[in-house]
mmCIF file of C-alpha atoms and ligand atoms in Angstrom:
data_model
loop_
_atom_site.group_PDB
_atom_site.id
_atom_site.type_symbol
_atom_site.label_atom_id
_atom_site.label_comp_id
_atom_site.label_asym_id
_atom_site.label_seq_id
_atom_site.Cartn_x
_atom_site.Cartn_y
_atom_site.Cartn_z
ATOM 1 C CA MET C 1303 -9.285 -22.017 1.633
ATOM 2 C CA ASP C 1304 -10.214 -19.754 -1.171
ATOM 3 C CA MET C 1305 -8.664 -16.503 -2.078
ATOM 4 C CA THR C 1306 -10.460 -13.677 -3.753
ATOM 5 C CA LYS C 1307 -8.627 -12.106 -6.604
ATOM 6 C CA ILE C 1308 -8.585 -8.411 -5.982
ATOM 7 C CA GLU C 1309 -10.163 -6.231 -8.580
ATOM 8 C CA TRP C 1310 -9.743 -2.549 -9.114
ATOM 9 C CA LYS C 1311 -13.025 -0.674 -9.128
ATOM 10 C CA SER C 1312 -13.542 2.980 -9.797
ATOM 11 C CA ASP C 1313 -14.687 3.640 -6.238
ATOM 12 C CA LEU C 1314 -11.052 3.085 -5.269
ATOM 13 C CA ASP C 1315 -9.931 6.126 -7.257
ATOM 14 C CA THR C 1316 -8.755 8.947 -5.063
ATOM 15 C CA GLY C 1317 -8.485 11.451 -7.898
ATOM 16 C CA ILE C 1318 -4.732 11.772 -7.492
ATOM 17 C CA HIS C 1319 -3.118 9.875 -10.289
ATOM 18 C CA LEU C 1320 0.145 9.106 -8.577
ATOM 19 C CA ILE C 1321 -1.473 7.692 -5.444
ATOM 20 C CA ASP C 1322 -3.919 5.701 -7.546
ATOM 21 C CA SER C 1323 -1.187 4.178 -9.661
ATOM 22 C CA GLN C 1324 0.682 3.116 -6.539
ATOM 23 C CA HIS C 1325 -2.468 1.531 -5.130
ATOM 24 C CA ARG C 1326 -3.029 -0.293 -8.422
ATOM 25 C CA GLU C 1327 0.552 -1.492 -8.481
ATOM 26 C CA PHE C 1328 0.201 -2.744 -4.943
ATOM 27 C CA ILE C 1329 -2.928 -4.693 -5.758
ATOM 28 C CA LYS C 1330 -1.186 -6.164 -8.799
ATOM 29 C CA LEU C 1331 1.703 -7.290 -6.607
ATOM 30 C CA VAL C 1332 -0.679 -8.928 -4.153
ATOM 31 C CA ASN C 1333 -2.509 -10.744 -6.945
ATOM 32 C CA ASN C 1334 0.769 -11.990 -8.408
ATOM 33 C CA LEU C 1335 1.817 -13.229 -5.027
ATOM 34 C CA LEU C 1336 -1.441 -15.083 -4.549
ATOM 35 C CA ASP C 1337 -1.109 -16.614 -8.008
ATOM 36 C CA SER C 1338 2.377 -17.821 -7.380
ATOM 37 C CA SER C 1339 1.359 -19.381 -4.091
ATOM 38 C CA VAL C 1340 -1.382 -21.322 -5.822
ATOM 39 C CA ASN C 1341 0.803 -22.437 -8.697
ATOM 40 C CA GLY C 1342 3.772 -23.628 -6.803
ATOM 41 C CA ASP C 1343 5.330 -23.592 -3.419
ATOM 42 C CA ASP C 1344 8.738 -22.220 -4.150
ATOM 43 C CA ILE C 1345 9.109 -20.585 -0.758
ATOM 44 C CA GLN C 1346 12.259 -18.731 -1.806
ATOM 45 C CA LEU C 1347 10.443 -17.045 -4.650
ATOM 46 C CA LEU C 1348 7.453 -16.373 -2.440
ATOM 47 C CA MET C 1349 9.638 -14.704 0.156
ATOM 48 C CA LYS C 1350 11.231 -12.552 -2.473
ATOM 49 C CA SER C 1351 7.867 -11.400 -3.795
ATOM 50 C CA PHE C 1352 6.648 -10.791 -0.288
ATOM 51 C CA ALA C 1353 9.733 -8.766 0.589
ATOM 52 C CA PHE C 1354 9.171 -6.602 -2.444
ATOM 53 C CA LEU C 1355 5.519 -6.160 -1.518
ATOM 54 C CA ARG C 1356 6.524 -5.091 1.960
ATOM 55 C CA TYR C 1357 9.083 -2.657 0.597
ATOM 56 C CA TYR C 1358 6.552 -1.261 -1.838
ATOM 57 C CA ILE C 1359 3.796 -0.701 0.681
ATOM 58 C CA CYS C 1360 6.126 0.854 3.247
ATOM 59 C CA GLU C 1361 7.497 3.318 0.706
ATOM 60 C CA HIS C 1362 4.003 4.100 -0.451
ATOM 61 C CA PHE C 1363 2.909 4.858 3.111
ATOM 62 C CA SER C 1364 5.957 7.091 3.531
ATOM 63 C CA VAL C 1365 4.955 9.042 0.447
ATOM 64 C CA GLU C 1366 1.450 9.589 1.819
ATOM 65 C CA GLU C 1367 2.805 10.552 5.227
ATOM 66 C CA SER C 1368 5.267 13.061 3.774
ATOM 67 C CA ALA C 1369 2.507 14.604 1.712
ATOM 68 C CA MET C 1370 0.422 14.914 4.900
ATOM 69 C CA ILE C 1371 3.254 16.728 6.646
ATOM 70 C CA THR C 1372 3.988 18.946 3.654
ATOM 71 C CA TYR C 1373 0.371 20.086 3.513
ATOM 72 C CA GLY C 1374 -0.355 20.120 7.242
ATOM 73 C CA TYR C 1375 -2.992 17.401 7.210
ATOM 74 C CA PRO C 1376 -5.053 17.725 10.397
ATOM 75 C CA PHE C 1377 -5.664 13.960 10.690
ATOM 76 C CA TYR C 1378 -2.031 13.011 10.271
ATOM 77 C CA SER C 1379 -1.540 11.038 13.485
ATOM 78 C CA MET C 1380 -4.736 9.078 13.058
ATOM 79 C CA HIS C 1381 -3.866 8.148 9.478
ATOM 80 C CA LYS C 1382 -0.278 7.332 10.408
ATOM 81 C CA ASN C 1383 -1.436 5.073 13.245
ATOM 82 C CA ILE C 1384 -3.462 3.088 10.752
ATOM 83 C CA HIS C 1385 -0.426 2.747 8.498
ATOM 84 C CA ASP C 1386 1.695 1.696 11.453
ATOM 85 C CA SER C 1387 -0.599 -1.122 12.405
ATOM 86 C CA PHE C 1388 -0.630 -2.331 8.814
ATOM 87 C CA ARG C 1389 3.177 -2.175 8.740
ATOM 88 C CA ASP C 1390 3.201 -4.277 11.908
ATOM 89 C CA GLU C 1391 0.870 -6.818 10.343
ATOM 90 C CA ILE C 1392 2.997 -7.100 7.227
ATOM 91 C CA ASN C 1393 6.168 -7.445 9.273
ATOM 92 C CA SER C 1394 4.797 -10.199 11.427
ATOM 93 C CA MET C 1395 3.439 -11.893 8.335
ATOM 94 C CA GLU C 1396 6.903 -11.946 6.822
ATOM 95 C CA LEU C 1397 8.244 -13.523 9.982
ATOM 96 C CA ASN C 1398 5.462 -16.030 9.878
ATOM 97 C CA LEU C 1399 6.081 -16.869 6.226
ATOM 98 C CA ARG C 1400 9.676 -17.671 7.042
ATOM 99 C CA THR C 1401 8.780 -20.252 9.639
ATOM 100 C CA THR C 1402 5.438 -21.624 8.561
ATOM 101 C CA LYS C 1403 4.918 -25.051 7.048
ATOM 102 C CA SER C 1404 2.009 -23.768 5.015
ATOM 103 C CA PRO C 1405 2.800 -20.465 3.343
ATOM 104 C CA HIS C 1406 -0.544 -20.698 1.625
ATOM 105 C CA ASP C 1407 -2.375 -20.048 4.904
ATOM 106 C CA SER C 1408 -0.329 -16.931 5.562
ATOM 107 C CA LEU C 1409 -1.207 -15.647 2.137
ATOM 108 C CA VAL C 1410 -4.870 -16.302 2.732
ATOM 109 C CA LYS C 1411 -4.503 -14.021 5.713
ATOM 110 C CA LEU C 1412 -2.806 -11.418 3.573
ATOM 111 C CA ASN C 1413 -5.600 -11.653 1.061
ATOM 112 C CA TYR C 1414 -8.187 -11.219 3.786
ATOM 113 C CA LEU C 1415 -6.358 -8.211 5.152
ATOM 114 C CA ILE C 1416 -6.184 -6.549 1.760
ATOM 115 C CA VAL C 1417 -9.768 -7.184 0.796
ATOM 116 C CA ASN C 1418 -11.263 -6.262 4.149
ATOM 117 C CA TRP C 1419 -8.892 -3.670 5.361
ATOM 118 C CA PHE C 1420 -6.694 -2.070 2.736
ATOM 119 C CA MET C 1421 -9.481 -1.516 0.238
ATOM 120 C CA ASN C 1422 -11.567 0.211 2.885
ATOM 121 C CA HIS C 1423 -8.629 2.285 3.923
ATOM 122 C CA ILE C 1424 -8.309 3.541 0.355
ATOM 123 C CA LYS C 1425 -12.015 4.244 0.074
ATOM 124 C CA VAL C 1426 -12.274 6.176 3.309
ATOM 125 C CA GLU C 1427 -8.990 7.542 4.642
ATOM 126 C CA ASP C 1428 -7.003 7.909 1.438
ATOM 127 C CA LYS C 1429 -9.871 9.553 -0.386
ATOM 128 C CA LYS C 1430 -10.301 12.009 2.451
ATOM 129 C CA LEU C 1431 -6.573 12.730 2.419
ATOM 130 C CA CYS C 1432 -6.390 13.152 -1.339
ATOM 131 C CA ALA C 1433 -9.299 15.568 -1.410
ATOM 132 C CA TYR C 1434 -7.503 17.604 1.232
ATOM 133 C CA LEU C 1435 -4.190 17.552 -0.676
ATOM 134 C CA ALA C 1436 -5.841 18.671 -3.888
ATOM 135 C CA ALA C 1437 -7.631 21.533 -2.125
ATOM 136 C CA GLN C 1438 -4.491 22.652 -0.313
ATOM 137 C CA ALA C 1439 -2.362 22.603 -3.441
ATOM 138 C CA GLN C 1440 -4.961 24.666 -5.237
ATOM 139 C CA GLN C 1441 -5.120 27.150 -2.421
ATOM 140 C CA ARG C 1442 -1.346 27.502 -2.390
ATOM 141 C CA ASN C 1443 -1.242 27.616 -6.148
ATOM 142 C CA GLU C 1444 1.083 24.658 -6.243
ATOM 143 C CA ASN C 1445 1.443 21.877 -8.723
ATOM 144 C CA LEU C 1446 0.507 18.839 -6.660
ATOM 145 C CA THR C 1447 1.807 16.331 -9.188
ATOM 146 C CA GLY C 1448 5.227 17.976 -9.192
ATOM 147 C CA LYS C 1449 5.329 18.064 -5.410
ATOM 148 C CA LEU C 1450 4.332 14.425 -5.131
ATOM 149 C CA ASP C 1451 6.913 13.438 -7.741
ATOM 150 C CA GLN C 1452 9.544 15.085 -5.584
ATOM 151 C CA ILE C 1453 8.350 13.206 -2.524
ATOM 152 C CA VAL C 1454 8.265 9.902 -4.389
ATOM 153 C CA GLY C 1455 11.834 10.494 -5.553
ATOM 154 C CA MET C 1456 12.893 10.725 -1.930
ATOM 155 C CA PHE C 1457 11.604 7.255 -1.153
ATOM 156 C CA PHE C 1458 11.277 4.943 -4.108
ATOM 157 C CA LYS C 1459 14.386 3.416 -5.528
ATOM 158 C CA THR C 1460 14.318 1.858 -8.945
ATOM 159 C CA ARG C 1461 12.599 -1.461 -9.190
ATOM 160 C CA ASP C 1462 15.730 -3.238 -10.334
ATOM 161 C CA SER C 1463 17.511 -2.584 -7.087
ATOM 162 C CA ALA C 1464 14.693 -4.015 -5.007
HETATM 163 FE FE1 FE2 N 2589 -3.147 5.661 3.590
#
């Protein structure tokens, strides 16, 4: 089965630098993971990369969710439900990776999920959210970047410890 390398296109930009850079980082991590699964089947290494990916995406979702709460986003529960189902998918995928005889197939599924689901999520839901955050911050005369940096600090640990 073939895997599509994921490419960043400008229609994925939400206009909020911090969120965009996390999305880019995530896509980079997925691409690296796909590469390593093609180049060799060191399952230990694969699991480690996958665990980091899972950590990264969960923290990223937490950042978005905290920002929604901070700014009273009216579509919070809908957006959070979407995140939750993606978290579930990723969790069950990790379980699957641990037991499967063909990790490659699991990663094909991951690839499919990212291309068909995550990218659309960014284009629709995250863009809608980011437009709201920017407008709210402006209305409250707040520095959105500073606020988001604070929120990120609450969740992300340094990369070395992951
Ligand atoms: Fe989101």
